[in-house]
């Protein structure tokens, strides 16, 4: 048993999240339709809950008319209610947020094999928890992370760059029935690992949880000094004051003698290394998160036949003390007025403008209720609810309005039949805003319709060039992206891009910024070891003509700047272009050579982070030199390793270097100028953008609009969805996050289709080719939703090469290339595969793609997606199949075999 109690509701947060993102709410706890704001709550009968920062009632007049509201005993009212007919009854759903307290627990004990140890990390709060973790090696015990050995990685783990692993926590149960989420990591004490570092991520809210603003560190060696984030401070370690203070600390090894401080201080680190031994422990760390709970309030109104008064009954299942803040109105203006005494029990006046009554606990069942009698001649009953913690609940940002006459009730019901209870509200500022937005979006739609009519008309097809038609198509895409950005703020959906398949698609001369021609075939022109030659640019130059003859139109070059790491992904002086790949003159020469053979070049721009030149007064590396001199204001405030003074990050932090704060005007200005300088000085045609998950896509839009690339693609790397270590069939959430980023750039950049790569992994490795069709019969990756912004790939320098962080299933690479080179999207081929035994097969597939003019928006008709075979017809000219199962294309076309290999075939029309 890991702990003795489940989670409980609390009033204060004991642990702050590391990051506060633009949060995607979970369907389980909160609806996705709007962004939650903590100042007030809303509800409606159509289940679209909106949270607005508005006043809790609408006072329009300072004149208070004395109205009479009489009360009787509960028994009398109940008897009266039972004897009369209801002319109004409505149940309003309520959504409330509570801070729920739970525990993160960390346990080290012997695993199933007593020769090894096992680290368990868990949480007892609801959520979709991910352990983001890495190791510190014995020789390097600083803040740097490294990835653990393969044998330590639990099933379902996903590598993050080259420094961390993300492992989903699995659901389990304690002996007392508490729901747990936990992950178990098998440790190898002999493997020179000094510590396990981790943070806990809740994918439902996007929040990261640390310990005191630092990463958790579980020591596996007894000579580590406590830097404030150690857990399991053993009693025998005199150099440790105890990382977690008064937390429960249950050492499994019961008797440990205290260390002699003087001896400990004199003992060398090497001696301690030799004598180190693991001890079991169990510790708990308090954690809290906001969780949404569903409740409701029901209001019914009857007419008393004896007195002709209105009898109004309010009941709710809200827990705790609930106050109803109420008044009445005479007409449609809904001006609050106070009825004259007597009032229900426990009623007080609120600023002489409203009454506040404590609802009474129900005698049967949970919740509370209240009974009111209202005089004749009044049109409506107005109210909001107040919880005991000062939380107000209203209706769609307005007061609840209950009609007090049959005619007004019928009018309200007719309005509700059209669009829910929101129609009982009068026109307000929100409706005006929505009307304005509707008119604006209608204008966009009309423009799109006009452009579509233009491009599809017979006259246009005859008289307009293909370049002009492509320009119109790109204008449609821009308008669609703008419309999508509006609707995305209120509707959790995706943009299903309209496919316009021209009869003879020829690459236009005019190219829209960032989006390319649609016919790009991309080559990644390096691997993880390329820097070691010292003359990589010259080696690429020698192969420029060869790559052009194979059919490539774009080459992605390695990071050009001076870098702490030889591969180039830890840049320091951005204007210093003398790197391990060659000097600045060689870079200019290779770009010029590729242009001469008709290949565009992409620069690898690392914008998320930058390595500092100097330490600040506290010894933290966050002062930058070189051409762009920044201080710690350029570093985000929630990067715990580098203590910036900027604003909080707009994305995920990269642990190894200072994360740049792109919200700073001076930062964006300098980066815009740098990118424009690279375009002019070096001749880059576009960008591959590294680790774009670290900052908001809107900043990317700014940089791309300034530098005007012909093509741009972002590396938005995110974990796919797994359940108990098994990849989920539905990966809509994963590709939606990538599309959200693309949309934040206003569609000016594409993104690597990590979703498609992950699904191909599972489909090919497990012979589950049915995974390659989503629930609507479309490709299941980004290419199925927004193909012109999907850059497909099966391997790159991170996943393959000598790193091998997420290597494609061995021996099945050509099936992967058959898929991406015959499907829409922009395919990317890895350098290692081009110059290998796959070369001729890849060349044949590229030839088929070019010969049949497959482009990024080509149509796909999936004809088979079964256990052992996947088949599709693309653009009505190409048929393909992968997998060991049988498939032959049929139909009126005459098909001829164009390419064939192990478990794949491609046909084209004769």
Tab-separated table of N, CA and C in Angstrom, residues 49 65 128 133 143 182 250 363 376 498 640 784:
chain	number	residue	atom	x	y	z
A	49	UNK	N	-21.046	25.772	-21.534
A	49	UNK	CA	-20.738	26.533	-20.339
A	49	UNK	C	-19.696	27.581	-20.660
A	65	UNK	N	-38.213	49.521	-5.263
A	65	UNK	CA	-39.635	49.505	-4.969
A	65	UNK	C	-39.920	48.450	-3.926
A	128	UNK	N	-4.458	12.710	-16.733
A	128	UNK	CA	-3.683	11.923	-17.678
A	128	UNK	C	-2.224	12.271	-17.439
A	133	UNK	N	11.207	12.360	-17.611
A	133	UNK	CA	12.326	12.004	-16.763
A	133	UNK	C	13.604	11.722	-17.541
A	143	UNK	N	23.256	19.689	-13.383
A	143	UNK	CA	21.839	19.802	-13.744
A	143	UNK	C	21.521	19.167	-15.094
A	182	UNK	N	0.512	5.274	-11.744
A	182	UNK	CA	1.890	5.058	-11.358
A	182	UNK	C	2.688	4.471	-12.506
A	250	UNK	N	9.261	7.238	5.264
A	250	UNK	CA	9.225	5.895	5.827
A	250	UNK	C	10.331	5.076	5.201
A	363	UNK	N	-34.207	17.382	3.438
A	363	UNK	CA	-34.440	16.344	4.443
A	363	UNK	C	-34.130	14.964	3.898
A	376	UNK	N	-48.422	38.818	-6.955
A	376	UNK	CA	-48.880	38.969	-8.337
A	376	UNK	C	-48.302	40.237	-8.948
A	498	UNK	N	-10.228	21.740	-47.992
A	498	UNK	CA	-10.846	21.343	-49.248
A	498	UNK	C	-9.782	20.961	-50.271
A	640	UNK	N	13.613	26.902	-14.493
A	640	UNK	CA	14.239	26.856	-13.163
A	640	UNK	C	15.753	26.775	-13.197
A	784	UNK	N	-4.119	13.628	-42.945
A	784	UNK	CA	-5.528	13.360	-43.180
A	784	UNK	C	-6.419	14.553	-42.935
